[in-house]
CSV table of C-alpha atoms in Angstrom, one decimal:
chain,number,residue,atom,x,y,z
A,1372,ILE,CA,-26.8,130.7,-119.0
A,1373,GLU,CA,-25.8,130.4,-115.1
A,1374,ILE,CA,-28.8,128.1,-115.3
A,1375,VAL,CA,-27.6,125.3,-117.7
A,1376,ASP,CA,-24.6,125.5,-116.6
A,1377,SER,CA,-25.3,124.3,-112.4
A,1378,PHE,CA,-26.6,120.9,-114.4
A,1379,VAL,CA,-23.7,119.9,-116.8
A,1380,PRO,CA,-20.0,118.1,-115.6
A,1381,ASP,CA,-17.3,121.3,-116.8
A,1382,SER,CA,-14.6,118.2,-115.9
A,1383,GLU,CA,-13.5,115.1,-117.2
A,1384,GLU,CA,-11.3,112.8,-114.8
A,1385,ARG,CA,-9.5,110.1,-115.2
A,1386,PHE,CA,-7.9,107.2,-113.0
A,1387,GLN,CA,-5.5,104.9,-113.7
A,1388,LEU,CA,-6.4,101.2,-112.5
A,1389,ASP,CA,-3.7,98.5,-111.7
A,1390,GLY,CA,-3.8,95.1,-109.8
A,1391,ASN,CA,-7.0,92.8,-110.2
A,1392,TRP,CA,-10.5,94.1,-109.6
A,1393,GLU,CA,-13.7,92.1,-108.7
A,1394,LEU,CA,-17.3,93.4,-109.8
A,1395,GLY,CA,-17.6,94.2,-106.6
A,1396,GLU,CA,-14.7,96.4,-105.8
A,1397,PHE,CA,-15.1,98.6,-107.8
A,1398,SER,CA,-18.9,99.5,-107.4
A,1399,GLN,CA,-17.4,99.7,-103.8
A,1400,LEU,CA,-14.7,102.3,-104.9
A,1401,TYR,CA,-17.4,104.2,-106.7
A,1402,GLY,CA,-19.8,104.4,-104.1
A,1403,LYS,CA,-17.4,105.3,-101.8
A,1404,MET,CA,-16.6,108.2,-104.3
A,1405,GLU,CA,-20.1,109.7,-104.1
A,1406,ASP,CA,-20.7,109.8,-101.1
A,1407,VAL,CA,-17.4,111.3,-100.2
A,1408,TYR,CA,-17.6,114.2,-103.4
A,1409,TYR,CA,-21.5,115.1,-102.1
A,1410,ILE,CA,-21.4,114.9,-98.7
A,1411,LEU,CA,-18.3,117.2,-99.5
A,1412,ASN,CA,-20.8,119.7,-102.0
A,1413,ASP,CA,-23.3,120.2,-99.6
A,1414,ILE,CA,-21.4,121.3,-97.1
A,1415,ARG,CA,-19.8,123.9,-99.0
A,1416,ARG,CA,-23.6,124.9,-101.0
A,1417,TRP,CA,-24.9,125.0,-97.6
A,1418,LYS,CA,-22.1,128.2,-96.7
A,1419,LEU,CA,-22.7,130.0,-99.7
A,1420,LEU,CA,-26.6,129.8,-99.2
A,1421,SER,CA,-28.9,132.4,-97.8
A,1422,GLN,CA,-30.7,132.0,-94.6
A,1423,GLY,CA,-34.6,129.9,-96.2
A,1424,SER,CA,-32.9,129.6,-99.4
A,1425,SER,CA,-34.8,125.9,-100.2
A,1426,GLN,CA,-31.8,124.2,-100.7
A,1427,LYS,CA,-31.1,124.8,-97.7
A,1428,THR,CA,-34.2,122.9,-97.1
A,1429,ALA,CA,-33.8,120.0,-98.6
A,1430,ILE,CA,-30.4,119.5,-97.1
A,1431,SER,CA,-31.4,119.9,-93.8
A,1432,SER,CA,-34.4,116.9,-94.7
A,1433,ALA,CA,-31.9,114.8,-95.7
A,1434,PHE,CA,-30.3,114.3,-92.1
A,1435,GLU,CA,-34.4,113.5,-90.1
A,1436,LYS,CA,-33.2,109.1,-89.5
A,1437,PRO,CA,-34.2,107.8,-86.8
A,1438,TRP,CA,-30.1,107.5,-87.0
A,1439,ARG,CA,-29.8,103.8,-84.7
A,1440,GLY,CA,-28.4,101.2,-87.6
A,1441,GLY,CA,-27.2,101.3,-91.1
A,1442,GLY,CA,-30.3,102.0,-93.1
A,1443,SER,CA,-30.6,105.3,-91.9
A,1444,TYR,CA,-26.6,106.2,-93.4
A,1445,ARG,CA,-27.5,104.7,-97.0
A,1446,SER,CA,-30.8,106.5,-96.5
A,1447,PHE,CA,-28.9,109.6,-95.9
A,1448,TYR,CA,-26.1,109.1,-98.6
A,1449,ALA,CA,-29.0,108.4,-101.2
A,1450,ASP,CA,-30.8,111.5,-100.0
A,1451,VAL,CA,-27.4,113.8,-100.7
A,1452,ALA,CA,-27.1,112.0,-103.7
A,1453,ASN,CA,-30.3,113.0,-104.5
A,1454,ASP,CA,-29.4,117.1,-103.4
A,1455,ASN,CA,-26.8,117.1,-106.4
A,1456,GLN,CA,-28.4,115.9,-109.2
A,1457,GLU,CA,-29.4,119.6,-110.4
A,1458,TYR,CA,-26.1,121.1,-109.5
A,1459,SER,CA,-23.2,119.1,-109.1
A,1460,GLU,CA,-24.1,115.4,-110.2
A,1461,LEU,CA,-20.9,112.8,-110.3
A,1462,ARG,CA,-21.1,111.3,-113.8
A,1463,MET,CA,-19.1,107.5,-115.5
A,1464,GLY,CA,-17.5,107.7,-118.6
A,1465,GLY,CA,-15.0,105.6,-120.2
A,1466,ILE,CA,-13.6,101.6,-118.0
A,1467,SER,CA,-10.9,100.3,-118.7
A,1468,TYR,CA,-11.0,96.7,-116.5
A,1469,HIS,CA,-7.1,95.9,-118.1
A,1470,SER,CA,-4.7,96.2,-115.3
A,1471,PRO,CA,-3.2,98.7,-116.1
A,1472,GLY,CA,-6.7,100.3,-116.2
A,1473,TYR,CA,-8.7,103.6,-116.5
A,1474,VAL,CA,-12.6,105.4,-115.4
A,1475,THR,CA,-13.0,108.5,-116.3
A,1476,ILE,CA,-15.4,110.4,-114.0
A,1477,LYS,CA,-17.4,113.4,-115.1
A,1478,ALA,CA,-17.7,115.8,-112.4
A,1479,LYS,CA,-18.2,119.7,-111.7
A,1480,ARG,CA,-14.4,121.5,-111.2
A,1481,VAL,CA,-15.2,123.6,-107.9
A,1482,ALA,CA,-16.5,120.1,-106.6
A,1483,PHE,CA,-14.0,117.6,-107.0
A,1484,ASP,CA,-11.2,119.7,-106.6
A,1485,GLN,CA,-12.6,120.0,-102.8
A,1486,PHE,CA,-13.0,116.0,-103.3
A,1487,LEU,CA,-8.9,115.7,-104.1
A,1488,GLN,CA,-8.3,118.4,-101.4
A,1489,SER,CA,-9.7,116.4,-98.3
A,1490,LEU,CA,-8.3,113.4,-100.1
A,1491,GLU,CA,-5.1,114.9,-100.1
A,1492,GLN,CA,-4.8,116.7,-96.8
A,1493,TYR,CA,-6.5,112.8,-95.0
A,1494,SER,CA,-3.5,111.1,-96.4
A,1495,GLU,CA,-0.9,114.3,-94.8
A,1496,SER,CA,-2.2,112.7,-91.0
A,1497,VAL,CA,-3.5,109.2,-91.0
A,1498,LYS,CA,-2.8,108.4,-88.1
A,1499,LEU,CA,-3.4,111.4,-85.8
A,1500,SER,CA,-6.9,111.7,-87.9
A,1501,LYS,CA,-7.3,108.2,-87.1
A,1502,LYS,CA,-6.3,108.9,-83.3
A,1503,ALA,CA,-9.0,111.8,-83.6
A,1504,TYR,CA,-11.6,108.7,-84.3
A,1505,ASN,CA,-11.2,105.9,-81.9
A,1506,LYS,CA,-11.1,109.4,-79.3
A,1507,LEU,CA,-14.3,110.7,-80.4
A,1508,TYR,CA,-16.1,107.0,-81.1
A,1509,SER,CA,-15.4,105.8,-77.6
A,1510,THR,CA,-17.4,109.5,-76.2
A,1511,MET,CA,-20.6,107.9,-78.6
A,1512,SER,CA,-20.0,104.5,-77.8
A,1513,GLN,CA,-19.0,105.3,-73.5
A,1514,ASN,CA,-21.8,107.4,-73.3
A,1515,GLN,CA,-24.5,105.0,-75.6
A,1516,LEU,CA,-24.9,108.4,-78.3
A,1517,LEU,CA,-23.6,105.5,-81.8
A,1518,GLY,CA,-27.4,103.9,-81.8
A,1519,ALA,CA,-29.5,106.8,-80.1
A,1520,HIS,CA,-32.6,108.8,-81.1
A,1521,ARG,CA,-32.2,112.2,-82.3
A,1522,GLN,CA,-32.0,115.0,-80.0
A,1523,LYS,CA,-30.6,112.8,-76.9
A,1524,VAL,CA,-30.3,114.4,-74.0
A,1525,LEU,CA,-26.6,114.8,-72.9
A,1526,THR,CA,-25.0,116.7,-69.8
A,1527,ASP,CA,-22.9,119.8,-70.8
A,1528,ALA,CA,-20.0,117.7,-69.8
A,1529,ILE,CA,-20.7,115.0,-72.4
A,1530,ARG,CA,-21.9,117.6,-74.7
A,1531,ASP,CA,-18.4,119.0,-74.3
A,1532,ARG,CA,-16.5,116.5,-74.6
A,1533,MET,CA,-18.2,115.3,-77.8
A,1534,VAL,CA,-18.0,118.6,-79.5
A,1535,LYS,CA,-14.3,118.8,-78.9
A,1536,ARG,CA,-13.5,115.9,-80.1
A,1537,SER,CA,-15.9,116.3,-83.3
A,1538,GLU,CA,-14.2,119.3,-84.2
A,1539,GLU,CA,-10.5,117.7,-83.7
A,1540,LEU,CA,-11.7,114.9,-86.2
A,1541,SER,CA,-12.8,117.8,-88.4
A,1542,SER,CA,-9.9,119.3,-88.5
A,1543,PHE,CA,-8.3,116.4,-90.4
A,1544,LEU,CA,-10.9,116.0,-92.7
A,1545,ASP,CA,-10.6,119.7,-95.0
A,1546,GLY,CA,-13.6,120.6,-96.4
A,1547,VAL,CA,-15.9,119.0,-93.4
A,1548,SER,CA,-17.1,122.1,-91.1
A,1549,TYR,CA,-18.4,120.1,-88.2
A,1550,GLN,CA,-20.0,123.9,-87.2
A,1551,SER,CA,-21.2,123.6,-91.0
A,1552,LEU,CA,-23.3,119.7,-90.4
A,1553,VAL,CA,-24.3,120.9,-86.6
A,1554,GLU,CA,-26.5,123.8,-89.0
A,1555,MET,CA,-27.6,121.3,-91.4
A,1556,ALA,CA,-28.8,118.5,-88.6
A,1557,GLN,CA,-30.7,121.4,-87.0
A,1558,GLY,CA,-28.6,122.3,-84.4
A,1559,ASP,CA,-28.4,118.3,-83.2
A,1560,LYS,CA,-24.4,117.9,-82.1
A,1561,VAL,CA,-24.7,113.7,-81.7
A,1562,VAL,CA,-26.8,114.0,-84.9
A,1563,ALA,CA,-23.9,116.0,-86.9
A,1564,SER,CA,-21.2,113.7,-84.8
A,1565,LYS,CA,-23.2,111.0,-86.2
A,1566,VAL,CA,-22.0,112.2,-90.0
A,1567,LEU,CA,-18.9,113.5,-88.9
A,1568,LEU,CA,-17.5,109.9,-88.8
A,1569,SER,CA,-19.1,108.3,-91.3
A,1570,ILE,CA,-17.6,110.8,-93.5
A,1571,TYR,CA,-14.0,109.2,-91.7
A,1572,ARG,CA,-15.1,106.0,-92.9
A,1573,ARG,CA,-15.7,106.7,-96.5
A,1574,ILE,CA,-12.5,108.8,-97.1
A,1575,GLU,CA,-11.2,106.6,-95.0
A,1576,SER,CA,-11.5,103.7,-97.2
A,1577,LEU,CA,-11.8,105.3,-100.4
A,1578,TYR,CA,-7.4,106.6,-99.5
A,1579,LYS,CA,-6.6,102.1,-99.0
A,1580,PHE,CA,-7.1,102.2,-102.4
A,1581,PHE,CA,-5.2,105.4,-103.6
A,1582,ASP,CA,-1.9,103.8,-100.2
A,1583,GLU,CA,-2.0,100.2,-102.1
A,1584,GLY,CA,-1.6,101.4,-105.6
A,1585,ARG,CA,-5.2,100.3,-107.2
A,1586,ILE,CA,-6.2,103.6,-108.4
A,1587,ALA,CA,-3.8,107.0,-108.7
A,1588,HIS,CA,-5.3,110.5,-109.9
A,1589,PRO,CA,-2.1,113.0,-111.4
A,1590,ASP,CA,-3.7,115.6,-109.0
A,1591,ILE,CA,-3.4,113.8,-106.1
A,1592,GLU,CA,-0.2,112.9,-103.7
A,1593,LEU,CA,-0.1,111.3,-101.7
A,1594,GLY,CA,1.7,112.2,-97.8
A,1595,ASN,CA,3.9,110.1,-95.6
């Protein structure tokens, strides 16, 4: 029974849609929703899994990319989605494009709650989190780390600055532990910071749909 339960979504969530939607925009929305939902769930699962677990090995393998361009990120999030197919798959339910319309999503309750909490926390600190993102991005850009190969050798000063700014950014994203990302990336702090930046960008993109009033969920209360 426990095995079957891990495969089956146990919550159906309804989002209200408003305004005019192009098919490409909706695909973008759902793609970002999947990325955030799945990476947050992998971080949550990582903390619960025992050392040497085959699931931990699978999660870490997603981080083994060149990390020199967009292809690595697309491949990374595709692997993260595959990691979750047997545990917390996100599925599309019914949809109506009429204004107002709706879309239903079938999800695992615990994973979806984390997804909602992360969006809510972001909404309460949009300006501060953006400032933290810019500081980390600037540090990595100035030191040629954004397009660097894995395991690039860093000076202690640059590494400490990057880690400090990564920890600051992750503090604004509920459910996103920078230390867990470092562990998932097998100790590579540069890769962990790159993934952290990508998570922020996806949450930021998702939030814009809510902030514009184009999509809403009863359990998401946007901050000021």
